[in-house]
Amino acid sequence: MSFSIKRLLPHVLVLIGFIALSLAYFSPILQGKKINQSDIMHYIGMAEQQKEFARTTGEETYWTNSAFGGMPTYQLGAKYPHNYIKKLDLTLRFLPRPADYLFLYFIGFYILLVSLKVDFKLAALGALAFGFSTYLIIILGVGHNSKAHAIAYMPLVLAGIVLMFRRKYVLGFLLTTVASGLQLVANHPQMSYYLLLLILVLGFVYLVDAYKKKVLPHFFKSVGLLAVAAVLAVGLNATSIMATQEYVKESTRGKSELTINVDGSPKEASTGLSKDYITEYSYGILETFNLYIPKFMGGGNREDVGKDSETYKAYINLGASPIEALDAARNAPMYWGEQPIVEAPAYVGAVIIFLFVLGLFLVKGRLKWWLVGGTLLSWILSLGKNWFFVENPQPDGNPITNFFIDFVPLYNKFRAVSSIQVILELCIPVLGIFALVRLFNDLQKDEEKLKALKYAVGITAGLALMFLLFKSTLFDFESFRDDQYIEAYGQPFIDAVIKDRKALMSADTLRTLILVLLSAGTIFMFLKKKLSENLVVVIFTVLILFDLVSVNRQYVNNDNFIPALRVDKPYQPNAADKEILQDKGHFRVLDMSSQGQRMPAKAAYYHNSLFGYHAAKLGRVNELLEFHVYKNNMNVLNMLNTKYIIAEEQGQIFPYTNTETNGNAWFVSKLNVVADANQEIVALDSLNTKTTAVLQKFVASENNLKPRYQVDSLASIQLKDFKPNYLKYESNNSNDGVAIFSEIYYSQGWNAYINGELTPHFRVNYVLRALELPKGNHTIEFKFEPQVIETGSKVALASSAVFGILLLLGLFYEVKRRKTEG
């Protein structure tokens, strides 16, 4: 027993250290403050209606009317029955946000290195290098919580796979199942997809290694068990995955039927996102050096260059007051890379990059090759439309990116390809730590280690020295955005900005050079027997913490925290909101004010908005917005029951009341049948939506609809009750008729009932619901009853039960084995 405690004690101390560091970095949370995250502010706006419904009724709604006319809540934090893996996740995230994610970064990476048989001290050092990687901190600052959540569990999944290939079948299976389940809980398919790419690289390397070592049966046994673990992990998250898979087909990530652009020009039918959209955030070739030198490309879009900068002086020369000039200099346009928006450089660290390069020469075998392979694949794909050392993107783009978009399944469902660099940000610290592992063991002679050290110093320090001496010759420091500043302020202003860009590069390059030399000097002293292993670990801990934390604090620090109330309730109603809120009816609001543009989810917080903030809105709704709503097509706004338009004039925000709306539902006398989606959406240009509806030929045929219906003056249909997931109408019509409802059509869950009897409904006007009603008085109900939730919940429950049994059997087996071996 004492032996077990002695073995566990270092890990417990490391765990306590990670908790302390996580709380220390985000220390304002100890004062009750919360981090101000822009994306979370948008999420709060989007999710308020469903949360209010849960608070009021104690039930979960899987549909919200608050944004984009209406959409499922599957990607808005929906809670599902029997989601026990989520409960485990919440238990692990016991620290206040965002310290919980930082802690997960640390502990997951630590377990990965321990599973690779790394000493606990070096494993803790590697965890710090990974957890404080600048990109991982920046995404917490802006609120990409689900991305951070998914990344945090990546090392844990790899740890399970590593254990499996180390023939620790039971432990590897259990850890892989739990870790994969937790990674999928984060509900960030893009990060899960990127992890899968890395696993495929790892699997290929291990396959080649198994073939060489003639242990293919072990390899395939491991793969078989990993496949079972993956199936179980998916089963634990069945409801979320099935609902997302169902929804994605209807979202902007799915196939579009349109073959025309907004201007009428032809385009190819899309099965996913467009190449331009996918590669909009492509990492520039030169930006690669940001991984090594933080402000190589100027840092972020807005950098604080201070009072002593050339930019500050330029603002003074333009007539700005000292206060105005200082404020502007704190948001100086320093970034000169190719991406539209960059909050901060994706800095991995000079020290860890140096160790990574050292590892290229010291580390041997399959570990090195899957880490290098993952790093290279991640970097190449992050380039997106850019190609090797060409100043401007090629007309046909990056051939490897094009291949993945065109032929690799699901790759075209994700945008912002630069974010795949999370894979290299995981791989680089692992190889860097293994450089120290090799340095400390006796597998290589000191002469070989010294030779590797010389190569690493020559490459890393030499590169930094070259940039320091020849920066003005190698680079022009110009940005594609500079023209707008030249037009506004003149060429002298940009000349001043360029001087500051050069100064930032020089300062950070010198900083990197010093850190590399200190790192190299430490290793040299160790090889000369002047320093002990423990002292080397201490020195590298200090160097890595200084290197990364000093950069991170420039972008995410105590200033990012505000009182909790302002985070929990980020919006305040303006005069227009207050006036609209007095109307207790069911209608939509279009916010065209400047405030609405800055805060696109604000209207969704208070009203049923036509706009919102979401990366995967319904595809047809998005197309309707582009073709008609953005052009202020009043016939379309009327059919969407847009009763209020929040407008702005001379800085005053006010609600315009649209008295011409079609209402919640109405009868039409004519159905225009068209051949395809192109004709349907174009027909809305001039369609009188009050009397006529347009629909595709197959819809009319499937529902046996007539082209004309008689509507007398007494025919009526009125909304009597409404909730996010339920609507009730009463109709009166002396003739058979077709009723149009100003609600978004979504066939995967919405059911229509006439007098309690399930009745098929259909889509008209590109996005709306319609129902053929027999003559007479009727009660019509729409209920959101997604079958996918019921089915997924049953699968999740069964999977949880199976895993629970396997867990007990596995633990019993391990205990029995240890007793036998003991």
PDB file of C-alpha atoms in Angstrom, residues 14 41 81 258 270 301 312 459 474 503 519 650 697:
ATOM      1  CA  VAL A  14       1.486  17.623 -10.240  1.00  0.00           C
ATOM      2  CA  MET A  41     -21.904  36.890 -25.628  1.00  0.00           C
ATOM      3  CA  PRO A  81     -31.553  12.452 -21.909  1.00  0.00           C
ATOM      4  CA  LEU A 258     -29.231  26.264 -56.055  1.00  0.00           C
ATOM      5  CA  SER A 270     -22.725  22.753 -53.654  1.00  0.00           C
ATOM      6  CA  ASN A 301      -4.796  43.175 -36.121  1.00  0.00           C
ATOM      7  CA  TYR A 312       1.818  57.504 -32.164  1.00  0.00           C
ATOM      8  CA  ILE A 459      19.132  26.044 -37.568  1.00  0.00           C
ATOM      9  CA  LEU A 474      13.860  39.976 -47.156  1.00  0.00           C
ATOM     10  CA  ALA A 503      10.699  47.260 -34.686  1.00  0.00           C
ATOM     11  CA  SER A 519      18.235  26.818 -23.874  1.00  0.00           C
ATOM     12  CA  GLN A 650     -29.030  60.340 -36.876  1.00  0.00           C
ATOM     13  CA  LYS A 697     -43.307  20.519 -59.012  1.00  0.00           C
TER      14      LYS A 697
END
